Amino acid sequence: MMCAHHARLLSWILVTCCVLTGPYHCDASEKKTSCYVEDGRADCSRLRLSAIPSDLPRNITSLDVSHNILRGITPPSLSPYPGLLHLDAGYNSITKVDAGLCQTLPLLQTLNLEHNQVHLLKTGDMSHCTRLTSLDLASNRLKLQGEPFSSLQNLTFLDVSKNKLQSPKLGSQPQLPSLVNFSLAFNEFTTLKKDDFSFLDHSSSLQVLNLSSVPLKTLEPGCFQAISGLRTLIMDGGNLGTLMVSKLCSELSGTAIDALSLRKMNLVMVTNKTFTGLQKTNLTFLDLSSNAMGQIEEGSFQWLSNLQTLNLSHNNIKHLTNRTFQGLSRLKKLALTEALVKGRTSSPVIDDFAFQPLGMLESLMLQRTAIREIGEHTFAGLKSLKKLDISWINCPSLRNITNKTLASLADSPVRWLNLINTNIAQINPGSFSALRNLTVLLLDYNHIKQTLTGREFEGLDQVQEIHMSNNFQSIDLSSSSFVNVPNLRVLTLGRSLKALALNLDHSPFKPLTNLSVLDLSNNNVANIKDNLLEGLANLKVLKLQHNNLARLWKSANLGGPVLFLKDAQRLESLQMDYNGLDEIPLKALKGLTHLRELSLSNNLINSLKDSVFDDLKSLQVLRFEKNSITSVRPEVFRTPMSNLTQLIMGRNPFDCTCESILWFVTWLNTTNTTSVPNVRDEYVCNTPRAYFNHSIMDFDPLSCKDMTPFQTLYIVSSTAVIMLIVTALTVRFHGWRIHFYWNIMINRTLGFSDAKVDEGREYEYDAYVIRAEEDSSWVERRLVPLENEKCQFCLEDRDSVAGMSQVESIVTNMKKSRKIMFVVTESLLKDPWCRRFKVYHALQQVIEESRDSVILVFLQDVHDHKLFHSLFLRRGMLRPRCILDWPVHKERIAAFHQKLLIALGLTNRLKD
Ligand SMILES: *[C@@H]1O[C@H](CO)[C@@H](O)[C@H](O)[C@H]1NC(C)=O
Ligand SMILES: *[C@@H]1O[C@H](CO)[C@@H](O)[C@H](O)[C@H]1NC(C)=O
Ligand SMILES: *[C@@H]1O[C@H](CO)[C@@H](O)[C@H](O)[C@H]1NC(C)=O
Ligand SMILES: *[C@@H]1O[C@H](CO)[C@@H](O)[C@H](O)[C@H]1NC(C)=O
Ligand SMILES: *[C@@H]1O[C@H](CO)[C@@H](O)[C@H](O)[C@H]1NC(C)=O
Ligand SMILES: *[C@@H]1O[C@H](CO)[C@@H](O)[C@H](O)[C@H]1NC(C)=O
Ligand SMILES: *[C@@H]1O[C@H](CO)[C@@H](O)[C@H](O)[C@H]1NC(C)=O
Ligand SMILES: *[C@@H]1O[C@H](CO)[C@@H](O)[C@H](O)[C@H]1NC(C)=O
């Protein structure tokens, strides 16, 4: 027991320490200090290891010891791991491959030794590596002796790049029968001899040969003969020049070459003979980018009838004529990104019908290419064009687009047109009417400055996306702006609209029944009508961030809050960040049961009405950072947070009290499905003082639990105080009564008398009458006549016991009387005899015998206070029936008598 308790205490202290010292001391440190093992893979990289660790699980299949300071990988050091399939020892200082390596690791498939110091590689060194499929020896200092690779029957990948090899010849006998991918890049040989690749004579699977940045000067005829099955040849960065490229192409003639990459080859000019050699190939891919190419002779590509992709990007081409692309009848993709560049003196020209030969072209990229003018026939003949990118160009033809500008595309089934950043200022009616199949139109980053009447988009009944963001907030809308694009699904107008563009009685978006994404962000819009989204039953994404919509949601807004989301019930994503919002009307988000993402960050929202988010049952992402939220209460957030995957609510002035934050902190501590980035750093308490600037994660939920005893204590103590007050007041105002009954009770309990016995005793008189001298006439007249055999009063004057002193007589008579009747008048209160003796004795007797036997008959109205002072009696001390008032009205005297008899006949017991 004790031990368990101590252990718990210790762990509690540890946890507390961790909380106090911050996350960094507790979390696994970011810098790895030992190997990381998972699923049979051991990652021992970047640990400054000088030897392979020997304490890893024996059954690992993959070991990464890269980026260390190993000098070798000796068989003994690897013997604990005979099951290794993959060994990465790159970036070390290994100088040789041990002959026994593959004996120790008989299953090894992948060996990476890139960036080491491997020098001599001899015939037997890899003789047992028959299962090896991948060998990376890039960036070493290889010097081959004999046939080191001859036993690698199953090797498919071999990289010996960056080894300063003086020859590509890795052996003299045919070997590497399974080789697929072979890299010789960045080596120093300058000649490809006829028999250099003869060692690959039987490598029928070879597909890729990388000769990048090899400074070839001589290609002996037939140098590629041994590897004629090659499909891909990469020569990037070789700076071969036009003549050598021509020679290369001749050597490739008759091979299976399919893709040829000739980037950065210093191919400044292409003639109609350069690619002649490729005529006898089925080349489909040719990359000629970044060659500083200035001139392409007409007919240069006539040999490449199978070519499907041609990349001419990043060159300096001056002129494209109607014969430049002659013969490329199967071309599908042509990239001319920045291919034509405006010079200081000259400006490049694209002739009319330049693309005419490209009848099968589907994609044309002209981004950032200098086009002097788009003429009537510029794009003529592109019968298959689907995708056209002429973005980021400064072509005067586009400044004021008319129905003629793009007329040359009338025969092209263009679906995607990119006109981003092309300096468009005005779009005239029917500008895109030639593009009947257009589905995507990109017009962002232009200077369009006009009111869209709707005619601009005439003929675009197929269009699904129009992107018009970033148009300098100079576009105005009308209610007919989008009548011609009924199939629109995406419309972006961010940073494009004039501030009053949406203040229309009839919403411009009403015809867009299929619209699913609407971006109206960054427009400074302050006025919209509640019918803005009318008819948009399919709207899923609405972006309204960076506007000025605060007034619309104020309860004080004239006419009430503008509930413009009421028509967009299928909304899945709503972004209203940066709007100055300080209120969310109770019904603003009503019915948005499909909403998955809600962004309200950077507003001024402080308090939220209880059920404002109650319909957001599908919410997955909630962004609420940088508002004025102080409390996160379950009444508001329980529903929207129930399915959340991400919550971003940092940088709010949280109030870290039990009422405001307990639920949230508990939620944060228990949620395992929601990611809350930076929960430690950005969720900081603002109040109360004790928690100021602390992470809300420091808030101790237990402090709220401890409230229970405090509450009990509070209740107990306040009850005690109240009872004390009540008691004090009772004692102050009813002390006499308490005293009275107390005495009676004490007497009875201690048995000074036995009322039961007394009860049965025969009294001589029914009542002993105490009265003042002055009231004797009233007694004579009113009481005495009532006497008969059943009712006998004791009057002191009349019935005093003979031979006794007056005092003795009084005492005796009182004892003989069942009741004591006071005839109360002012005189009685003043009568010293009565006050000093009779009353005292009467009460004494009442208390001693615990008889409730006093009757007060009031002839005058006497104040209770006076009564108490003189007779030590109060009305409240007696039962109501024992208090009688002498009636003013004569007719009530009979009733008085009746009451008096009832009072006399009452039992003397306190309880009935
Ligand atoms: C390796 O062995 C350990 C026990 O030594 C076992 O827990 C683990 O599952 C094994 N891993 C694999 C990939 O076989
Ligand atoms: C080469 O791999 C195949 C399976 O791809 C295997 O059947 C064969 O045994 C391997 N050859 C050697 C020498 O390991
Ligand atoms: C190549 O161009 C030259 C003129 O520059 C011309 O005489 C020759 O016929 C052309 N050859 C082919 C095959 O087009
Ligand atoms: C080119 O392809 C055709 C048919 O696809 C084939 O008959 C011909 O042999 C191929 N040419 C070369 C050089 O591979
Ligand atoms: C190319 O244009 C020239 C005039 O610039 C014209 O004479 C010639 O017929 C055109 N050739 C083709 C194939 O369109
Ligand atoms: C654009 O052209 C139309 C006529 O085609 C003309 O009315 C309009 O003023 C022009 N706009 C600009 C900005 O040049
Ligand atoms: C272009 O618009 C003008 C009127 O602005 C019209 O006369 C002409 O027929 C239109 N041309 C085409 C090809 O639609
Ligand atoms: C548009 O595409 C349809 C097929 O989707 C095709 O029949 C029609 O010819 C195309 N229009 C143009 C102008 O190419």
mmCIF file of C-alpha atoms in Angstrom, residues 230-361:
data_model
loop_
_atom_site.group_PDB
_atom_site.id
_atom_site.type_symbol
_atom_site.label_atom_id
_atom_site.label_comp_id
_atom_site.label_asym_id
_atom_site.label_seq_id
_atom_site.Cartn_x
_atom_site.Cartn_y
_atom_site.Cartn_z
ATOM 1 C CA LEU A 230 18.078 1.054 -75.072
ATOM 2 C CA ARG A 231 14.865 3.014 -74.658
ATOM 3 C CA THR A 232 15.919 6.112 -72.775
ATOM 4 C CA LEU A 233 19.140 8.074 -73.162
ATOM 5 C CA ILE A 234 19.889 11.050 -70.932
ATOM 6 C CA MET A 235 22.664 13.326 -72.138
ATOM 7 C CA ASP A 236 21.755 16.504 -70.175
ATOM 8 C CA GLY A 237 24.534 18.943 -69.533
ATOM 9 C CA GLY A 238 26.914 17.366 -72.026
ATOM 10 C CA ASN A 239 27.497 20.555 -74.012
ATOM 11 C CA LEU A 240 28.030 18.497 -77.132
ATOM 12 C CA GLY A 241 27.077 21.204 -79.588
ATOM 13 C CA THR A 242 25.111 20.919 -82.798
ATOM 14 C CA LEU A 243 27.546 18.729 -84.711
ATOM 15 C CA MET A 244 28.054 16.159 -81.983
ATOM 16 C CA VAL A 245 24.284 15.955 -81.381
ATOM 17 C CA SER A 246 23.867 15.249 -85.035
ATOM 18 C CA LYS A 247 26.495 12.499 -84.746
ATOM 19 C CA LEU A 248 24.800 11.103 -81.644
ATOM 20 C CA CYS A 249 21.506 10.906 -83.511
ATOM 21 C CA SER A 250 23.180 9.034 -86.349
ATOM 22 C CA GLU A 251 24.597 6.543 -83.877
ATOM 23 C CA LEU A 252 21.120 6.072 -82.393
ATOM 24 C CA SER A 253 19.715 5.273 -85.775
ATOM 25 C CA GLY A 254 18.074 1.882 -85.822
ATOM 26 C CA THR A 255 18.040 1.558 -82.027
ATOM 27 C CA ALA A 256 14.922 1.137 -79.943
ATOM 28 C CA ILE A 257 15.418 4.603 -78.490
ATOM 29 C CA ASP A 258 12.142 6.055 -77.331
ATOM 30 C CA ALA A 259 13.046 9.022 -75.183
ATOM 31 C CA LEU A 260 16.006 11.341 -75.623
ATOM 32 C CA SER A 261 16.897 14.086 -73.226
ATOM 33 C CA LEU A 262 19.238 16.687 -74.639
ATOM 34 C CA ARG A 263 18.936 19.514 -72.148
ATOM 35 C CA LYS A 264 21.804 21.959 -71.753
ATOM 36 C CA MET A 265 23.674 20.573 -74.716
ATOM 37 C CA ASN A 266 24.616 23.947 -76.126
ATOM 38 C CA LEU A 267 22.486 23.135 -79.125
ATOM 39 C CA VAL A 268 22.284 26.760 -80.240
ATOM 40 C CA MET A 269 21.104 25.873 -83.692
ATOM 41 C CA VAL A 270 19.101 23.047 -85.121
ATOM 42 C CA THR A 271 19.396 22.373 -88.830
ATOM 43 C CA ASN A 272 17.291 20.301 -91.123
ATOM 44 C CA LYS A 273 19.991 17.581 -90.821
ATOM 45 C CA THR A 274 20.517 17.488 -87.036
ATOM 46 C CA PHE A 275 17.928 14.822 -86.331
ATOM 47 C CA THR A 276 18.198 12.915 -89.595
ATOM 48 C CA GLY A 277 19.600 9.918 -87.740
ATOM 49 C CA LEU A 278 16.464 9.651 -85.661
ATOM 50 C CA GLN A 279 14.375 8.964 -88.715
ATOM 51 C CA LYS A 280 15.017 5.277 -88.258
ATOM 52 C CA THR A 281 13.804 5.230 -84.689
ATOM 53 C CA ASN A 282 10.451 5.356 -83.023
ATOM 54 C CA LEU A 283 11.388 8.336 -80.803
ATOM 55 C CA THR A 284 8.332 9.656 -78.963
ATOM 56 C CA PHE A 285 9.937 12.008 -76.444
ATOM 57 C CA LEU A 286 12.539 14.704 -77.105
ATOM 58 C CA ASP A 287 13.657 17.280 -74.588
ATOM 59 C CA LEU A 288 15.621 20.169 -76.071
ATOM 60 C CA SER A 289 15.065 22.666 -73.285
ATOM 61 C CA SER A 290 17.677 25.069 -71.926
ATOM 62 C CA ASN A 291 19.937 24.999 -74.948
ATOM 63 C CA ALA A 292 20.157 28.705 -75.699
ATOM 64 C CA MET A 293 18.745 27.641 -79.041
ATOM 65 C CA GLY A 294 18.304 30.618 -81.317
ATOM 66 C CA GLN A 295 17.459 29.123 -84.666
ATOM 67 C CA ILE A 296 15.480 26.154 -85.812
ATOM 68 C CA GLU A 297 15.825 25.583 -89.500
ATOM 69 C CA GLU A 298 12.611 24.849 -91.345
ATOM 70 C CA GLY A 299 12.032 21.139 -91.614
ATOM 71 C CA SER A 300 14.336 20.280 -88.709
ATOM 72 C CA PHE A 301 11.793 17.963 -87.131
ATOM 73 C CA GLN A 302 10.601 16.360 -90.350
ATOM 74 C CA TRP A 303 12.347 13.126 -89.336
ATOM 75 C CA LEU A 304 10.451 12.711 -86.102
ATOM 76 C CA SER A 305 7.119 11.493 -87.328
ATOM 77 C CA ASN A 306 6.553 9.403 -84.197
ATOM 78 C CA LEU A 307 7.351 12.180 -81.754
ATOM 79 C CA GLN A 308 4.605 12.798 -79.206
ATOM 80 C CA THR A 309 6.274 15.164 -76.778
ATOM 81 C CA LEU A 310 8.654 17.966 -77.678
ATOM 82 C CA ASN A 311 10.076 20.292 -75.093
ATOM 83 C CA LEU A 312 11.655 23.488 -76.418
ATOM 84 C CA SER A 313 11.283 25.502 -73.203
ATOM 85 C CA HIS A 314 13.869 27.983 -72.022
ATOM 86 C CA ASN A 315 15.524 28.752 -75.305
ATOM 87 C CA ASN A 316 15.999 31.848 -77.345
ATOM 88 C CA ILE A 317 14.145 31.028 -80.528
ATOM 89 C CA LYS A 318 13.635 33.983 -82.860
ATOM 90 C CA HIS A 319 11.239 32.716 -85.412
ATOM 91 C CA LEU A 320 8.629 30.015 -85.794
ATOM 92 C CA THR A 321 7.450 29.659 -89.383
ATOM 93 C CA ASN A 322 4.766 27.575 -90.974
ATOM 94 C CA ARG A 323 7.459 24.910 -91.663
ATOM 95 C CA THR A 324 9.293 24.819 -88.314
ATOM 96 C CA PHE A 325 7.125 21.994 -86.978
ATOM 97 C CA GLN A 326 6.696 20.331 -90.327
ATOM 98 C CA GLY A 327 6.495 16.568 -90.019
ATOM 99 C CA LEU A 328 5.465 16.458 -86.357
ATOM 100 C CA SER A 329 2.125 15.046 -87.351
ATOM 101 C CA ARG A 330 1.816 12.860 -84.247
ATOM 102 C CA LEU A 331 2.938 15.456 -81.717
ATOM 103 C CA LYS A 332 0.615 15.689 -78.741
ATOM 104 C CA LYS A 333 2.482 17.953 -76.349
ATOM 105 C CA LEU A 334 4.554 20.961 -77.247
ATOM 106 C CA ALA A 335 6.203 22.948 -74.490
ATOM 107 C CA LEU A 336 7.387 26.391 -75.501
ATOM 108 C CA THR A 337 7.555 27.889 -72.035
ATOM 109 C CA GLU A 338 9.867 30.869 -72.282
ATOM 110 C CA ALA A 339 11.097 29.480 -75.602
ATOM 111 C CA LEU A 340 10.903 32.781 -77.432
ATOM 112 C CA VAL A 341 12.377 35.693 -75.562
ATOM 113 C CA LYS A 342 12.204 39.321 -76.470
ATOM 114 C CA GLY A 343 15.680 40.647 -77.166
ATOM 115 C CA ARG A 344 16.983 44.199 -76.905
ATOM 116 C CA THR A 345 16.808 44.826 -80.583
ATOM 117 C CA SER A 346 14.648 42.130 -82.010
ATOM 118 C CA SER A 347 11.344 40.724 -81.063
ATOM 119 C CA PRO A 348 10.620 37.090 -81.925
ATOM 120 C CA VAL A 349 7.953 36.213 -84.420
ATOM 121 C CA ILE A 350 5.427 33.429 -84.600
ATOM 122 C CA ASP A 351 4.145 33.299 -88.141
ATOM 123 C CA ASP A 352 0.566 32.690 -89.081
ATOM 124 C CA PHE A 353 -0.105 28.977 -89.470
ATOM 125 C CA ALA A 354 3.060 28.185 -87.469
ATOM 126 C CA PHE A 355 1.197 25.430 -85.623
ATOM 127 C CA GLN A 356 -0.686 24.219 -88.658
ATOM 128 C CA PRO A 357 1.374 20.981 -89.032
ATOM 129 C CA LEU A 358 0.452 19.949 -85.482
ATOM 130 C CA GLY A 359 -2.910 18.428 -86.283
ATOM 131 C CA MET A 360 -2.759 16.055 -83.334
ATOM 132 C CA LEU A 361 -1.402 18.485 -80.805
#
